[in-house]
mmCIF file of C-alpha atoms and ligand atoms in Angstrom:
data_model
loop_
_atom_site.group_PDB
_atom_site.id
_atom_site.type_symbol
_atom_site.label_atom_id
_atom_site.label_comp_id
_atom_site.label_asym_id
_atom_site.label_seq_id
_atom_site.Cartn_x
_atom_site.Cartn_y
_atom_site.Cartn_z
ATOM 1 C CA UNK A 488 73.143 123.727 107.362
ATOM 2 C CA UNK A 489 76.504 125.387 108.845
ATOM 3 C CA UNK A 490 74.408 128.124 108.823
ATOM 4 C CA UNK A 491 71.239 126.627 110.624
ATOM 5 C CA UNK A 492 73.774 125.505 113.191
ATOM 6 C CA UNK A 493 75.018 128.727 113.422
ATOM 7 C CA UNK A 494 71.397 130.590 114.052
ATOM 8 C CA UNK A 495 70.443 127.533 116.304
ATOM 9 C CA UNK A 496 71.976 129.920 119.056
ATOM 10 C CA UNK A 497 69.987 132.772 118.015
ATOM 11 C CA UNK A 498 66.550 131.251 117.279
ATOM 12 C CA UNK A 499 66.059 128.014 119.183
ATOM 13 C CA UNK A 500 65.054 124.874 117.203
ATOM 14 C CA UNK A 501 62.007 126.245 115.770
ATOM 15 C CA UNK A 502 64.046 129.019 114.126
ATOM 16 C CA UNK A 503 66.134 125.760 112.940
ATOM 17 C CA UNK A 504 62.992 124.253 111.375
ATOM 18 C CA UNK A 505 61.881 127.548 109.809
ATOM 19 C CA UNK A 506 65.422 128.006 108.154
ATOM 20 C CA UNK A 507 64.938 124.691 106.715
ATOM 21 C CA UNK A 508 61.695 125.493 105.459
ATOM 22 C CA UNK A 509 62.757 128.212 102.718
ATOM 23 C CA UNK A 510 65.122 125.533 101.250
ATOM 24 C CA UNK A 511 64.413 124.206 97.623
ATOM 25 C CA UNK A 512 62.887 121.043 96.552
ATOM 26 C CA UNK A 513 66.287 119.284 97.241
ATOM 27 C CA UNK A 514 66.498 121.342 100.200
ATOM 28 C CA UNK A 515 69.187 123.098 99.001
ATOM 29 C CA UNK A 516 69.264 126.704 99.080
ATOM 30 C CA UNK A 517 67.989 128.795 96.361
ATOM 31 C CA UNK A 518 70.671 130.630 93.872
ATOM 32 C CA UNK A 519 70.158 132.594 90.953
ATOM 33 C CA UNK A 520 70.317 130.300 87.893
ATOM 34 C CA UNK A 521 73.352 132.492 86.297
ATOM 35 C CA UNK A 522 75.373 131.909 89.603
ATOM 36 C CA UNK A 523 74.193 128.559 89.449
ATOM 37 C CA UNK A 524 75.573 128.130 86.150
ATOM 38 C CA UNK A 525 79.076 129.103 86.689
ATOM 39 C CA UNK A 526 79.406 126.993 89.869
ATOM 40 C CA UNK A 527 78.924 123.688 87.644
ATOM 41 C CA UNK A 528 82.292 124.188 86.495
ATOM 42 C CA UNK A 529 84.717 121.388 87.607
ATOM 43 C CA UNK A 530 87.335 122.982 89.868
ATOM 44 C CA UNK A 531 91.312 122.422 90.224
ATOM 45 C CA UNK A 532 93.172 124.154 92.448
ATOM 46 C CA UNK A 533 97.147 123.558 93.522
ATOM 47 C CA UNK A 534 95.906 120.827 96.343
ATOM 48 C CA UNK A 535 92.703 120.147 95.574
ATOM 49 C CA UNK A 536 90.679 119.229 92.521
ATOM 50 C CA UNK A 537 86.862 118.898 92.262
ATOM 51 C CA UNK A 538 84.799 117.161 89.798
ATOM 52 C CA UNK A 539 81.182 117.656 89.402
ATOM 53 C CA UNK A 540 79.049 115.359 87.385
ATOM 54 C CA UNK A 541 76.069 117.339 86.966
ATOM 55 C CA UNK A 542 73.969 113.964 85.762
ATOM 56 C CA UNK A 543 74.133 112.591 89.284
ATOM 57 C CA UNK A 544 74.454 115.842 91.554
ATOM 58 C CA UNK A 545 77.439 113.902 93.453
ATOM 59 C CA UNK A 546 81.277 115.824 93.408
ATOM 60 C CA UNK A 547 84.262 114.087 94.020
ATOM 61 C CA UNK A 548 86.641 116.172 95.926
ATOM 62 C CA UNK A 549 90.450 114.506 95.877
ATOM 63 C CA UNK A 550 92.946 116.004 97.747
ATOM 64 C CA UNK A 551 96.192 116.088 96.154
ATOM 65 C CA UNK A 552 98.954 117.555 98.191
ATOM 66 C CA UNK A 553 102.076 115.476 98.704
ATOM 67 C CA UNK A 554 103.695 114.142 100.568
ATOM 68 C CA UNK A 555 101.003 113.630 102.966
ATOM 69 C CA UNK A 556 97.626 115.893 102.249
ATOM 70 C CA UNK A 557 98.596 117.466 105.942
ATOM 71 C CA UNK A 558 95.741 120.457 106.630
ATOM 72 C CA UNK A 559 97.779 123.517 106.365
ATOM 73 C CA UNK A 560 96.344 127.221 106.285
ATOM 74 C CA UNK A 561 96.583 126.948 102.804
ATOM 75 C CA UNK A 562 94.959 123.472 102.168
ATOM 76 C CA UNK A 563 92.492 124.496 104.270
ATOM 77 C CA UNK A 564 91.628 127.561 103.006
ATOM 78 C CA UNK A 565 90.933 126.012 99.750
ATOM 79 C CA UNK A 566 88.776 122.682 101.265
ATOM 80 C CA UNK A 567 86.678 125.346 102.348
ATOM 81 C CA UNK A 568 86.631 127.484 99.541
ATOM 82 C CA UNK A 569 85.906 124.517 97.210
ATOM 83 C CA UNK A 570 83.055 122.943 99.604
ATOM 84 C CA UNK A 571 81.512 126.335 99.793
ATOM 85 C CA UNK A 572 81.007 126.778 96.139
ATOM 86 C CA UNK A 573 79.781 123.246 95.921
ATOM 87 C CA UNK A 574 77.382 123.965 98.724
ATOM 88 C CA UNK A 575 76.083 126.902 96.652
ATOM 89 C CA UNK A 576 75.563 125.092 93.775
ATOM 90 C CA UNK A 577 72.134 123.778 93.450
ATOM 91 C CA UNK A 578 72.988 120.692 91.128
ATOM 92 C CA UNK A 579 75.164 119.130 93.905
ATOM 93 C CA UNK A 580 73.481 117.020 96.503
ATOM 94 C CA UNK A 581 76.252 114.695 97.598
ATOM 95 C CA UNK A 582 80.223 114.754 98.078
ATOM 96 C CA UNK A 583 82.502 112.314 98.211
ATOM 97 C CA UNK A 584 86.042 112.795 99.845
ATOM 98 C CA UNK A 585 88.995 111.121 98.704
ATOM 99 C CA UNK A 586 92.893 111.293 98.214
ATOM 100 C CA UNK A 587 95.341 111.602 95.094
ATOM 101 C CA UNK A 588 97.914 110.003 97.116
ATOM 102 C CA UNK A 589 99.072 106.116 97.338
ATOM 103 C CA UNK A 590 98.702 105.045 101.317
ATOM 104 C CA UNK A 591 97.648 108.404 102.547
ATOM 105 C CA UNK A 592 94.418 109.700 102.811
ATOM 106 C CA UNK A 593 95.317 113.006 105.036
ATOM 107 C CA UNK A 594 98.151 113.174 107.792
ATOM 108 C CA UNK A 595 95.797 115.537 110.112
ATOM 109 C CA UNK A 596 96.859 118.727 110.943
ATOM 110 C CA UNK A 597 100.067 120.338 109.575
ATOM 111 C CA UNK A 598 102.607 120.184 112.340
ATOM 112 C CA UNK A 599 104.865 122.874 110.893
ATOM 113 C CA UNK A 600 101.798 125.109 111.481
ATOM 114 C CA UNK A 601 101.630 124.543 115.013
ATOM 115 C CA UNK A 602 105.450 125.245 115.845
ATOM 116 C CA UNK A 603 106.918 128.589 116.516
ATOM 117 C CA UNK A 604 104.442 130.513 115.184
ATOM 118 C CA UNK A 605 102.818 133.732 116.330
ATOM 119 C CA UNK A 606 99.707 133.782 118.385
ATOM 120 C CA UNK A 607 97.748 135.902 115.560
ATOM 121 C CA UNK A 608 99.173 133.003 112.636
ATOM 122 C CA UNK A 609 97.980 130.131 115.080
ATOM 123 C CA UNK A 610 94.353 132.279 115.912
ATOM 124 C CA UNK A 611 93.956 132.053 111.894
ATOM 125 C CA UNK A 612 95.085 128.661 111.332
ATOM 126 C CA UNK A 613 92.871 127.164 114.432
ATOM 127 C CA UNK A 614 90.006 129.344 113.219
ATOM 128 C CA UNK A 615 90.562 127.564 109.737
ATOM 129 C CA UNK A 616 90.477 124.253 111.252
ATOM 130 C CA UNK A 617 87.335 124.786 113.139
ATOM 131 C CA UNK A 618 85.680 126.211 109.692
ATOM 132 C CA UNK A 619 86.250 123.210 107.559
ATOM 133 C CA UNK A 620 84.411 121.039 110.583
ATOM 134 C CA UNK A 621 81.316 123.370 110.984
ATOM 135 C CA UNK A 622 81.292 123.415 106.866
ATOM 136 C CA UNK A 623 81.590 119.886 106.516
ATOM 137 C CA UNK A 624 79.761 118.460 109.489
ATOM 138 C CA UNK A 625 77.034 120.653 108.478
ATOM 139 C CA UNK A 626 76.954 120.225 105.195
ATOM 140 C CA UNK A 627 73.553 120.029 103.413
ATOM 141 C CA UNK A 628 74.920 117.524 100.757
ATOM 142 C CA UNK A 629 75.152 113.767 101.677
ATOM 143 C CA UNK A 630 78.937 113.070 102.493
ATOM 144 C CA UNK A 631 81.182 110.289 102.221
ATOM 145 C CA UNK A 632 84.707 109.827 102.733
ATOM 146 C CA UNK A 633 86.369 106.990 100.521
ATOM 147 C CA UNK A 634 89.565 106.579 102.950
ATOM 148 C CA UNK A 635 92.346 105.211 100.513
ATOM 149 C CA UNK A 636 95.222 105.574 103.070
ATOM 150 C CA UNK A 637 95.681 106.292 106.800
ATOM 151 C CA UNK A 638 93.828 109.321 108.354
ATOM 152 C CA UNK A 639 95.152 110.278 111.612
ATOM 153 C CA UNK A 640 94.147 112.828 113.936
ATOM 154 C CA UNK A 641 92.658 115.865 111.821
ATOM 155 C CA UNK A 642 92.508 113.317 108.881
ATOM 156 C CA UNK A 643 90.365 111.126 111.244
ATOM 157 C CA UNK A 644 88.297 114.435 111.915
ATOM 158 C CA UNK A 645 88.044 115.124 108.348
ATOM 159 C CA UNK A 646 86.493 111.430 108.212
ATOM 160 C CA UNK A 647 84.046 111.390 110.910
ATOM 161 C CA UNK A 648 82.920 114.856 109.785
ATOM 162 C CA UNK A 649 81.105 112.747 107.020
ATOM 163 C CA UNK A 650 78.054 111.374 107.038
ATOM 164 C CA UNK A 651 79.638 107.895 105.984
ATOM 165 C CA UNK A 652 82.895 106.277 106.137
ATOM 166 C CA UNK A 653 84.521 103.489 103.410
ATOM 167 C CA UNK A 654 87.911 102.328 104.165
ATOM 168 C CA UNK A 655 90.413 100.295 102.108
ATOM 169 C CA UNK A 656 90.655 96.841 103.229
ATOM 170 C CA UNK A 657 94.339 97.212 104.309
ATOM 171 C CA UNK A 658 95.636 96.119 107.896
ATOM 172 C CA UNK A 659 98.621 98.974 106.992
ATOM 173 C CA UNK A 660 96.441 101.858 106.969
ATOM 174 C CA UNK A 661 95.092 103.021 109.975
ATOM 175 C CA UNK A 662 92.847 105.825 111.669
ATOM 176 C CA UNK A 663 92.379 107.766 115.166
ATOM 177 C CA UNK A 664 92.558 110.816 116.906
ATOM 178 C CA UNK A 665 96.310 109.635 118.407
ATOM 179 C CA UNK A 666 96.805 113.103 119.621
ATOM 180 C CA UNK A 667 97.413 112.160 123.256
ATOM 181 C CA UNK A 668 100.697 109.935 122.060
ATOM 182 C CA UNK A 669 101.624 113.100 120.372
ATOM 183 C CA UNK A 670 101.305 114.996 124.286
ATOM 184 C CA UNK A 671 98.620 117.239 122.459
ATOM 185 C CA UNK A 672 94.764 116.654 123.454
ATOM 186 C CA UNK A 673 91.852 116.760 121.041
ATOM 187 C CA UNK A 674 89.620 119.355 121.365
ATOM 188 C CA UNK A 675 86.193 119.110 123.152
ATOM 189 C CA UNK A 676 84.545 118.881 119.819
ATOM 190 C CA UNK A 677 86.695 116.352 118.250
ATOM 191 C CA UNK A 678 85.509 114.070 121.307
ATOM 192 C CA UNK A 679 82.136 115.000 120.724
ATOM 193 C CA UNK A 680 82.160 113.802 117.283
ATOM 194 C CA UNK A 681 84.324 110.376 118.075
ATOM 195 C CA UNK A 682 81.580 109.931 120.490
ATOM 196 C CA UNK A 683 78.482 110.344 118.131
ATOM 197 C CA UNK A 684 80.232 107.966 115.830
ATOM 198 C CA UNK A 685 81.549 105.059 118.474
ATOM 199 C CA UNK A 686 79.805 105.434 121.634
ATOM 200 C CA UNK A 687 81.102 106.740 124.744
ATOM 201 C CA UNK A 688 83.469 103.686 126.311
ATOM 202 C CA UNK A 689 85.251 103.293 122.722
ATOM 203 C CA UNK A 690 85.805 106.990 122.257
ATOM 204 C CA UNK A 691 87.446 107.380 125.715
ATOM 205 C CA UNK A 692 89.521 104.475 125.123
ATOM 206 C CA UNK A 693 90.687 105.782 122.035
ATOM 207 C CA UNK A 694 91.154 109.255 122.962
ATOM 208 C CA UNK A 695 93.137 108.706 126.431
ATOM 209 C CA UNK A 696 95.549 106.135 124.928
ATOM 210 C CA UNK A 697 95.522 108.104 121.552
ATOM 211 C CA UNK A 698 94.838 104.750 119.879
ATOM 212 C CA UNK A 699 95.303 104.357 116.290
ATOM 213 C CA UNK A 700 93.274 101.773 114.391
ATOM 214 C CA UNK A 701 94.211 99.319 111.545
ATOM 215 C CA UNK A 702 91.349 99.420 108.863
ATOM 216 C CA UNK A 703 89.772 96.130 110.268
ATOM 217 C CA UNK A 704 89.623 97.194 113.753
ATOM 218 C CA UNK A 705 88.109 100.484 112.591
ATOM 219 C CA UNK A 706 85.600 98.610 111.451
ATOM 220 C CA UNK A 707 85.003 96.295 114.750
ATOM 221 C CA UNK A 708 84.527 99.599 116.779
ATOM 222 C CA UNK A 709 82.287 101.256 114.330
ATOM 223 C CA UNK A 710 84.833 104.098 113.290
ATOM 224 C CA UNK A 711 84.186 103.397 109.928
ATOM 225 C CA UNK A 712 81.398 101.765 108.054
ATOM 226 C CA UNK A 713 82.465 99.597 105.317
ATOM 227 C CA UNK A 714 86.057 98.072 104.381
ATOM 228 C CA UNK A 715 86.663 97.308 100.476
ATOM 229 C CA UNK A 716 89.202 96.155 98.123
ATOM 230 C CA UNK A 717 91.717 99.230 97.147
ATOM 231 C CA UNK A 718 90.460 99.289 93.585
ATOM 232 C CA UNK A 719 86.677 99.371 94.574
ATOM 233 C CA UNK A 720 86.644 102.351 97.030
ATOM 234 C CA UNK A 721 85.570 104.784 94.672
ATOM 235 C CA UNK A 722 82.710 102.962 93.131
ATOM 236 C CA UNK A 723 81.398 101.787 96.215
ATOM 237 C CA UNK A 724 81.278 105.216 97.671
ATOM 238 C CA UNK A 725 79.029 106.044 94.446
ATOM 239 C CA UNK A 726 76.698 103.367 94.907
ATOM 240 C CA UNK A 727 76.364 103.855 98.117
ATOM 241 C CA UNK A 728 75.913 107.525 97.598
ATOM 242 C CA UNK A 729 73.053 106.775 95.104
ATOM 243 C CA UNK A 730 71.288 105.079 98.459
ATOM 244 C CA UNK A 731 71.784 108.242 100.261
ATOM 245 C CA UNK A 732 70.655 110.287 97.756
ATOM 246 C CA UNK A 733 67.371 108.263 97.052
ATOM 247 C CA UNK A 734 66.408 110.191 100.492
ATOM 248 C CA UNK A 735 64.655 113.222 100.074
ATOM 249 C CA UNK A 736 67.083 116.291 101.061
ATOM 250 C CA UNK A 737 65.144 117.825 103.575
ATOM 251 C CA UNK A 738 64.257 114.738 105.405
ATOM 252 C CA UNK A 739 68.310 113.858 105.794
ATOM 253 C CA UNK A 740 68.911 117.370 106.767
ATOM 254 C CA UNK A 741 66.596 117.853 109.115
ATOM 255 C CA UNK A 742 67.400 114.475 110.873
ATOM 256 C CA UNK A 743 70.658 115.484 110.763
ATOM 257 C CA UNK A 744 70.000 118.537 112.398
ATOM 258 C CA UNK A 745 68.038 117.151 115.426
ATOM 259 C CA UNK A 746 70.909 114.887 115.644
ATOM 260 C CA UNK A 747 73.473 117.550 115.942
ATOM 261 C CA UNK A 748 71.586 119.718 118.208
ATOM 262 C CA UNK A 749 70.705 116.848 120.980
ATOM 263 C CA UNK A 750 74.455 115.358 120.534
ATOM 264 C CA UNK A 751 76.978 117.677 120.098
ATOM 265 C CA UNK A 752 78.464 120.429 122.555
ATOM 266 C CA UNK A 753 77.932 124.149 120.865
ATOM 267 C CA UNK A 754 80.813 124.971 118.937
ATOM 268 C CA UNK A 755 79.021 126.355 116.496
ATOM 269 C CA UNK A 756 77.897 129.472 119.065
ATOM 270 C CA UNK A 757 80.303 132.200 118.892
ATOM 271 C CA UNK A 758 81.515 132.273 122.447
ATOM 272 C CA UNK A 759 82.337 128.362 122.169
ATOM 273 C CA UNK A 760 83.965 129.162 119.143
ATOM 274 C CA UNK A 761 86.545 132.001 120.709
ATOM 275 C CA UNK A 762 86.927 129.953 123.711
ATOM 276 C CA UNK A 763 88.124 126.994 121.833
ATOM 277 C CA UNK A 764 90.430 129.271 119.433
ATOM 278 C CA UNK A 765 91.819 131.004 122.886
ATOM 279 C CA UNK A 766 92.932 127.523 124.261
ATOM 280 C CA UNK A 767 94.266 126.089 121.728
ATOM 281 C CA UNK A 768 95.992 129.350 120.379
ATOM 282 C CA UNK A 769 97.615 129.876 123.769
ATOM 283 C CA UNK A 770 98.690 125.795 123.820
ATOM 284 C CA UNK A 771 100.223 125.878 120.367
ATOM 285 C CA UNK A 772 102.223 128.702 121.206
ATOM 286 C CA UNK A 773 103.911 127.101 124.175
ATOM 287 C CA UNK A 774 104.455 124.030 122.246
HETATM 288 C C1 LIG B 1761 98.286 122.142 121.875
HETATM 289 C C2 LIG B 1761 97.753 122.164 120.016
HETATM 290 C C3 LIG B 1761 96.354 121.168 120.228
HETATM 291 C C4 LIG B 1761 95.628 120.768 118.805
HETATM 292 C C5 LIG B 1761 94.837 119.952 119.152
HETATM 293 C C6 LIG B 1761 95.124 118.604 118.039
HETATM 294 C C7 LIG B 1761 94.268 118.525 116.838
HETATM 295 C C8 LIG B 1761 94.945 117.847 115.711
HETATM 296 C C9 LIG B 1761 95.730 117.295 115.627
HETATM 297 C C10 LIG B 1761 96.606 116.863 114.728
HETATM 298 O O1 LIG B 1761 96.115 116.426 113.734
HETATM 299 S S1 LIG B 1761 98.425 116.790 114.473
HETATM 300 C C11 LIG B 1761 99.094 115.712 113.470
HETATM 301 C C12 LIG B 1761 99.106 114.621 113.838
HETATM 302 N N1 LIG B 1761 99.327 114.007 112.710
HETATM 303 C C13 LIG B 1761 100.029 112.576 112.689
HETATM 304 O O2 LIG B 1761 100.445 112.332 113.963
HETATM 305 C C14 LIG B 1761 100.617 111.971 111.891
HETATM 306 C C15 LIG B 1761 101.933 111.558 111.364
HETATM 307 N N2 LIG B 1761 102.377 111.169 110.163
HETATM 308 C C16 LIG B 1761 102.377 109.924 110.004
HETATM 309 O O3 LIG B 1761 101.817 109.098 110.654
HETATM 310 C C17 LIG B 1761 102.732 109.482 108.734
HETATM 311 O O4 LIG B 1761 103.361 110.438 107.800
HETATM 312 C C18 LIG B 1761 101.617 108.548 107.393
HETATM 313 C C19 LIG B 1761 100.275 109.756 107.782
HETATM 314 C C20 LIG B 1761 100.956 107.738 108.180
HETATM 315 C C21 LIG B 1761 102.291 108.747 106.702
HETATM 316 O O5 LIG B 1761 103.397 107.672 106.405
HETATM 317 P P1 LIG B 1761 104.446 107.469 105.267
HETATM 318 O O6 LIG B 1761 105.715 106.513 105.554
HETATM 319 O O7 LIG B 1761 103.718 107.521 104.462
HETATM 320 O O8 LIG B 1761 104.964 109.524 104.905
HETATM 321 P P2 LIG B 1761 106.361 109.688 106.179
HETATM 322 O O9 LIG B 1761 107.575 109.369 105.706
HETATM 323 O O10 LIG B 1761 106.185 109.389 107.450
HETATM 324 O O11 LIG B 1761 106.113 111.144 105.836
HETATM 325 C C22 LIG B 1761 106.268 111.934 104.921
HETATM 326 C C23 LIG B 1761 106.739 113.221 104.793
HETATM 327 O O12 LIG B 1761 105.288 113.733 105.296
HETATM 328 C C24 LIG B 1761 105.760 114.408 106.610
HETATM 329 N N3 LIG B 1761 104.622 114.669 107.795
HETATM 330 C C25 LIG B 1761 103.917 113.704 108.093
HETATM 331 N N4 LIG B 1761 103.008 113.963 108.758
HETATM 332 C C26 LIG B 1761 102.886 115.246 108.753
HETATM 333 C C27 LIG B 1761 101.778 116.345 109.208
HETATM 334 N N5 LIG B 1761 100.627 115.930 110.079
HETATM 335 N N6 LIG B 1761 102.292 117.549 109.090
HETATM 336 C C28 LIG B 1761 103.361 117.725 108.328
HETATM 337 N N7 LIG B 1761 103.996 117.129 107.539
HETATM 338 C C29 LIG B 1761 103.999 115.546 107.787
HETATM 339 C C30 LIG B 1761 106.815 113.813 107.057
HETATM 340 O O13 LIG B 1761 107.870 114.632 107.984
HETATM 341 C C31 LIG B 1761 107.690 113.560 106.081
HETATM 342 O O14 LIG B 1761 108.352 114.755 105.531
HETATM 343 P P3 LIG B 1761 109.696 114.476 104.964
HETATM 344 O O15 LIG B 1761 110.782 113.796 106.243
HETATM 345 O O16 LIG B 1761 109.967 113.592 103.727
HETATM 346 O O17 LIG B 1761 110.279 115.776 104.703
#
């Protein structure tokens, strides 16, 4: 889907649909059986663990980078590699993202990546942030965030990049785009994704005040879709995923594609991406 999004710039909407039509029965791109077999292995990298159940077609990606799963360049690179592998694997149709840490889903961007780094390094870091979002938001897989802890800023972005959000019912866990509280501003594509999730007015208030919502408040404004007790977050995500996978992949994907084209600013376009990169690199450099 990320490619489809990128190519939408080149081919227009009919081109997007014709791209989708080359997909296989489940809407996933065809790959050689040999490659597909290789990809079926579950993988563990230092910061991320992936378990794919080939009988259900559902992968669980666990973020395991203490203390707070902050999104460093290394973390984002691993995350993208794992997502790409799953995307290429025909047997994988659904992805659940969760954390192995107690109390924290992800603390968002690694603040150390934004402090005293060269412009080149900042550029590389920001490209990885963009890539993570494009790969997740544009994924062909059905994606569910099983949010088992706090998820501020970039952690919230990762959650709203998924199709569905289930959060642990604990008022001590918070989620939101709190950038302005830190004296920084969420880029336009963070804003677009939030608007798509909670609507214009709630997004405006949320972004300008840098609000962090407790789990119950997040449910009230629609920032998350469901609250569950701590010990049920993964099983609920699995049950919910089976409902998503009951929908033919091509129908869900085309629907999502239409939604993205009409509701988001064009980050997938190269020039928008470069402009975003430029602005952020300069901002980070002068922090
Ligand atoms: C001009 C540039 C514009 C860029 C556009 C902006 C886009 C995105 C912005 C971001 O994502 S910025 C990151 C924003 N993140 C936060 O504000 C979260 C801050 N952290 C917390 O609120 C809490 O840490 C927590 C996640 C709720 C967890 O709380 P807990 O009490 O369990 O843990 P702590 O004691 O607070 O932290 C433990 C340990 O982790 C370090 N740490 C926390 N957050 C980060 C982080 N984002 N990056 C790197 N490191 C982080 C914290 O400093 C502690 O370290 P030690 O003191 O133990 O060494």
